mmCIF file of C-alpha atoms in Angstrom:
data_model
loop_
_atom_site.group_PDB
_atom_site.id
_atom_site.type_symbol
_atom_site.label_atom_id
_atom_site.label_comp_id
_atom_site.label_asym_id
_atom_site.label_seq_id
_atom_site.Cartn_x
_atom_site.Cartn_y
_atom_site.Cartn_z
ATOM 1 C CA MET A 129 67.776 -22.556 -26.999
ATOM 2 C CA ALA A 130 65.436 -20.469 -24.857
ATOM 3 C CA ARG A 131 61.713 -20.927 -25.302
ATOM 4 C CA THR A 132 59.734 -17.883 -26.355
ATOM 5 C CA LEU A 133 56.850 -16.875 -24.178
ATOM 6 C CA ALA A 134 53.455 -17.848 -25.572
ATOM 7 C CA PHE A 135 51.664 -15.074 -23.715
ATOM 8 C CA ASP A 136 51.779 -11.325 -23.296
ATOM 9 C CA SER A 137 53.647 -10.813 -20.012
ATOM 10 C CA SER A 138 52.454 -7.196 -19.788
ATOM 11 C CA ALA A 139 48.820 -8.303 -19.926
ATOM 12 C CA VAL A 140 49.558 -11.041 -17.367
ATOM 13 C CA VAL A 141 51.064 -8.488 -14.975
ATOM 14 C CA LYS A 142 48.144 -6.076 -15.465
ATOM 15 C CA ASN A 143 45.612 -8.837 -14.742
ATOM 16 C CA ALA A 144 47.565 -9.893 -11.636
ATOM 17 C CA ARG A 145 47.824 -6.238 -10.620
ATOM 18 C CA SER A 146 44.043 -5.927 -10.649
ATOM 19 C CA LEU A 147 43.665 -8.979 -8.439
ATOM 20 C CA PHE A 148 46.391 -7.859 -6.000
ATOM 21 C CA TRP A 149 44.912 -4.377 -5.956
ATOM 22 C CA ALA A 150 41.458 -5.659 -5.140
ATOM 23 C CA LYS A 151 42.409 -8.378 -2.619
ATOM 24 C CA GLY A 152 45.933 -7.733 -1.430
ATOM 25 C CA PHE A 153 48.954 -9.988 -1.690
ATOM 26 C CA GLU A 154 47.973 -12.373 1.124
ATOM 27 C CA ALA A 155 44.375 -12.879 0.076
ATOM 28 C CA ALA A 156 45.064 -13.381 -3.648
ATOM 29 C CA SER A 157 45.347 -17.144 -4.026
ATOM 30 C CA ILE A 158 47.337 -18.996 -6.655
ATOM 31 C CA PRO A 159 44.150 -20.431 -8.201
ATOM 32 C CA GLU A 160 42.767 -16.873 -8.447
ATOM 33 C CA LEU A 161 45.995 -15.701 -10.007
ATOM 34 C CA GLU A 162 45.816 -18.570 -12.469
ATOM 35 C CA ALA A 163 42.276 -17.563 -13.396
ATOM 36 C CA ALA A 164 43.149 -13.864 -13.627
ATOM 37 C CA THR A 165 46.302 -14.325 -15.707
ATOM 38 C CA GLY A 166 45.381 -17.380 -17.756
ATOM 39 C CA LEU A 167 48.630 -18.993 -16.698
ATOM 40 C CA SER A 168 49.151 -22.240 -14.875
ATOM 41 C CA ARG A 169 50.869 -22.293 -11.503
ATOM 42 C CA SER A 170 54.022 -23.637 -13.129
ATOM 43 C CA SER A 171 54.034 -20.885 -15.770
ATOM 44 C CA ILE A 172 53.623 -18.217 -13.045
ATOM 45 C CA TYR A 173 56.554 -19.707 -11.120
ATOM 46 C CA ASN A 174 58.685 -20.290 -14.228
ATOM 47 C CA THR A 175 58.130 -16.708 -15.432
ATOM 48 C CA PHE A 176 58.082 -14.729 -12.186
ATOM 49 C CA GLY A 177 59.851 -17.072 -9.787
ATOM 50 C CA SER A 178 57.074 -16.983 -7.236
ATOM 51 C CA LYS A 179 53.778 -15.358 -6.312
ATOM 52 C CA ARG A 180 55.891 -12.650 -4.717
ATOM 53 C CA GLY A 181 57.830 -12.128 -7.967
ATOM 54 C CA LEU A 182 54.524 -11.612 -9.746
ATOM 55 C CA PHE A 183 53.459 -9.162 -7.040
ATOM 56 C CA ASP A 184 56.697 -7.199 -7.419
ATOM 57 C CA ALA A 185 56.090 -6.995 -11.194
ATOM 58 C CA ALA A 186 52.488 -5.837 -10.501
ATOM 59 C CA VAL A 187 53.765 -3.105 -8.134
ATOM 60 C CA GLN A 188 56.245 -1.878 -10.716
ATOM 61 C CA SER A 189 53.464 -1.822 -13.301
ATOM 62 C CA TYR A 190 51.266 0.105 -10.847
ATOM 63 C CA LEU A 191 53.959 2.738 -10.349
ATOM 64 C CA ASP A 192 54.815 3.038 -14.041
ATOM 65 C CA GLU A 193 51.294 2.926 -15.498
ATOM 66 C CA ILE A 194 49.041 4.333 -12.787
ATOM 67 C CA VAL A 195 51.010 6.534 -10.346
ATOM 68 C CA ARG A 196 53.674 8.207 -12.455
ATOM 69 C CA PRO A 197 51.462 9.275 -15.378
ATOM 70 C CA ARG A 198 49.143 11.040 -12.915
ATOM 71 C CA LEU A 199 52.179 12.722 -11.263
ATOM 72 C CA GLN A 200 53.779 13.687 -14.599
ATOM 73 C CA PRO A 201 52.562 17.338 -14.578
ATOM 74 C CA LEU A 202 54.262 17.670 -11.208
ATOM 75 C CA THR A 203 57.493 16.003 -12.227
ATOM 76 C CA ALA A 204 57.924 17.638 -15.671
ATOM 77 C CA ASP A 205 60.804 20.030 -16.379
ATOM 78 C CA HIS A 206 58.368 22.922 -16.079
ATOM 79 C CA VAL A 207 55.597 22.636 -13.478
ATOM 80 C CA GLU A 208 52.550 24.813 -14.011
ATOM 81 C CA ALA A 209 51.322 26.869 -11.067
ATOM 82 C CA ASN A 210 48.004 24.968 -10.986
ATOM 83 C CA ALA A 211 49.479 21.461 -11.402
ATOM 84 C CA LEU A 212 49.005 20.353 -7.794
ATOM 85 C CA ILE A 213 45.441 21.680 -7.588
ATOM 86 C CA GLU A 214 44.672 19.860 -10.857
ATOM 87 C CA TYR A 215 46.183 16.672 -9.436
ATOM 88 C CA LEU A 216 44.023 16.935 -6.324
ATOM 89 C CA ASP A 217 40.914 17.798 -8.386
ATOM 90 C CA GLY A 218 41.591 14.850 -10.707
ATOM 91 C CA LEU A 219 41.946 12.466 -7.791
ATOM 92 C CA SER A 220 38.791 13.842 -6.212
ATOM 93 C CA SER A 221 36.941 13.334 -9.483
ATOM 94 C CA VAL A 222 38.096 9.711 -9.642
ATOM 95 C CA PHE A 223 36.983 9.230 -6.023
ATOM 96 C CA SER A 224 33.520 10.394 -7.128
ATOM 97 C CA GLN A 225 33.203 7.367 -9.427
ATOM 98 C CA PRO A 226 32.214 4.286 -7.360
ATOM 99 C CA ASP A 227 33.417 1.849 -9.998
ATOM 100 C CA ALA A 228 36.823 3.433 -10.540
ATOM 101 C CA LEU A 229 39.654 1.173 -9.282
ATOM 102 C CA PRO A 230 41.167 3.801 -6.979
ATOM 103 C CA THR A 231 37.744 4.303 -5.385
ATOM 104 C CA SER A 232 36.787 0.679 -4.985
ATOM 105 C CA ASN A 233 40.318 -0.531 -4.192
ATOM 106 C CA GLY A 234 42.218 2.454 -2.753
ATOM 107 C CA CYS A 235 45.949 2.498 -3.456
ATOM 108 C CA LEU A 236 47.832 -0.760 -4.012
ATOM 109 C CA LEU A 237 50.850 0.487 -2.056
ATOM 110 C CA ILE A 238 48.957 2.145 0.823
ATOM 111 C CA ASN A 239 46.915 -1.067 1.198
ATOM 112 C CA THR A 240 50.175 -3.057 1.232
ATOM 113 C CA ALA A 241 51.589 -0.747 3.886
ATOM 114 C CA ASN A 242 48.758 -1.934 6.142
ATOM 115 C CA SER A 243 49.284 -5.626 5.454
ATOM 116 C CA PRO A 244 51.637 -8.272 6.880
ATOM 117 C CA LEU A 245 53.790 -7.998 3.713
ATOM 118 C CA SER A 246 54.854 -4.532 4.793
ATOM 119 C CA THR A 247 57.289 -6.059 7.279
ATOM 120 C CA ASP A 248 59.368 -7.342 4.339
ATOM 121 C CA SER A 249 62.342 -4.961 4.022
ATOM 122 C CA HIS A 250 62.138 -4.730 0.230
ATOM 123 C CA VAL A 251 58.406 -3.989 0.266
ATOM 124 C CA SER A 252 58.746 -1.422 3.034
ATOM 125 C CA LYS A 253 61.503 0.332 1.011
ATOM 126 C CA VAL A 254 59.258 0.406 -2.066
ATOM 127 C CA ILE A 255 56.396 1.885 -0.025
ATOM 128 C CA GLN A 256 58.676 4.495 1.577
ATOM 129 C CA ALA A 257 60.117 5.422 -1.860
ATOM 130 C CA TYR A 258 56.560 5.810 -3.149
ATOM 131 C CA ARG A 259 55.652 8.169 -0.298
ATOM 132 C CA GLU A 260 58.858 10.139 -0.927
ATOM 133 C CA GLU A 261 58.044 10.302 -4.674
ATOM 134 C CA LEU A 262 54.607 11.727 -3.875
ATOM 135 C CA GLU A 263 56.032 14.296 -1.461
ATOM 136 C CA ALA A 264 58.754 15.397 -3.913
ATOM 137 C CA ALA A 265 56.162 15.843 -6.657
ATOM 138 C CA PHE A 266 53.827 17.750 -4.359
ATOM 139 C CA ASN A 267 56.739 19.920 -3.221
ATOM 140 C CA ARG A 268 57.409 20.858 -6.828
ATOM 141 C CA GLY A 269 53.739 21.729 -7.264
ATOM 142 C CA ILE A 270 53.795 23.886 -4.127
ATOM 143 C CA HIS A 271 57.003 25.591 -5.253
ATOM 144 C CA ALA A 272 55.377 26.377 -8.602
ATOM 145 C CA SER A 273 52.188 27.785 -7.040
ATOM 146 C CA ARG A 274 53.512 29.239 -3.803
ATOM 147 C CA SER A 275 57.001 30.586 -4.504
ATOM 148 C CA ASP A 276 56.165 33.298 -1.969
ATOM 149 C CA LEU A 277 56.542 30.778 0.854
ATOM 150 C CA ASP A 278 59.805 30.053 2.650
ATOM 151 C CA PRO A 279 61.292 26.758 1.370
ATOM 152 C CA ILE A 280 60.932 25.208 4.848
ATOM 153 C CA VAL A 281 57.230 26.074 4.848
ATOM 154 C CA GLN A 282 56.901 24.688 1.326
ATOM 155 C CA GLN A 283 58.434 21.390 2.456
ATOM 156 C CA ARG A 284 56.188 21.163 5.519
ATOM 157 C CA LEU A 285 53.165 21.932 3.356
ATOM 158 C CA ALA A 286 54.237 19.202 0.899
ATOM 159 C CA SER A 287 54.554 16.763 3.803
ATOM 160 C CA THR A 288 51.101 17.678 5.061
ATOM 161 C CA VAL A 289 49.512 17.357 1.599
ATOM 162 C CA THR A 290 51.214 13.947 1.233
ATOM 163 C CA GLY A 291 49.716 12.855 4.541
ATOM 164 C CA LEU A 292 46.248 13.998 3.458
ATOM 165 C CA VAL A 293 46.511 12.181 0.125
ATOM 166 C CA VAL A 294 47.752 9.006 1.815
ATOM 167 C CA ALA A 295 44.897 9.225 4.346
ATOM 168 C CA ALA A 296 42.420 9.788 1.477
ATOM 169 C CA PHE A 297 43.665 6.640 -0.261
ATOM 170 C CA ALA A 298 43.417 4.680 3.005
ATOM 171 C CA LEU A 299 39.850 5.889 3.570
ATOM 172 C CA VAL A 300 38.328 5.943 0.071
ATOM 173 C CA ARG A 301 37.123 2.306 -0.030
ATOM 174 C CA ILE A 302 34.930 2.771 2.995
ATOM 175 C CA ALA A 303 34.181 6.477 3.001
ATOM 176 C CA PRO A 304 34.742 8.135 -0.412
ATOM 177 C CA ALA A 305 33.026 11.393 0.582
ATOM 178 C CA GLN A 306 35.364 11.803 3.516
ATOM 179 C CA ALA A 307 38.369 10.949 1.309
ATOM 180 C CA ARG A 308 37.303 13.710 -1.070
ATOM 181 C CA THR A 309 36.995 16.073 1.911
ATOM 182 C CA LEU A 310 40.642 15.361 2.790
ATOM 183 C CA LEU A 311 41.634 16.271 -0.749
ATOM 184 C CA GLU A 312 39.629 19.520 -0.458
ATOM 185 C CA ASP A 313 41.477 20.219 2.821
ATOM 186 C CA ALA A 314 44.763 19.734 0.967
ATOM 187 C CA LYS A 315 43.651 22.204 -1.724
ATOM 188 C CA THR A 316 42.670 24.730 0.904
ATOM 189 C CA LEU A 317 46.057 24.456 2.619
ATOM 190 C CA VAL A 318 47.902 24.911 -0.683
ATOM 191 C CA ALA A 319 45.818 27.994 -1.525
ATOM 192 C CA CYS A 320 45.783 29.601 1.887
ATOM 193 C CA GLU A 321 49.034 28.775 3.677
ATOM 194 C CA ARG A 322 50.812 31.975 4.634
#
């Protein structure tokens, strides 16, 4: 008979996610994960298989609970013309709050892309899929607001906006004002590209 879990695995994953987000996979130690999650080392390994298994669960949680809800207006059946500008404004607003996790920690996946773990083929595929998901959402926002543009120009603009957002996430921990400037540049491109 299987034992029932005596803890809330969702809360465990969220707490681990916060630690991984702040410190990265490599720097987050097992004792720190034990403290953050309230689980013993053996419970972490029995439940998630490894530290890496817990990280993978944290990344999925990050995508499902942080990234995709923010992208939802850009991925809905009907995308409003101002959805991409509102996304960029919302992100800029978050970057104005020093204590907000995206400001103090950047993006969990962009941070991971710049770490040794990014050489793992599974992790690199997850990061690439994340970038593609951003670009597809931004392309839908550009299509909704700039249907006057040729589809090739729309795609290039979506790619450029994706690059600016990724750069903003990479920069925000050390230079939030400059990260916000990149988001303003993205807004300007969306509004002015002809």
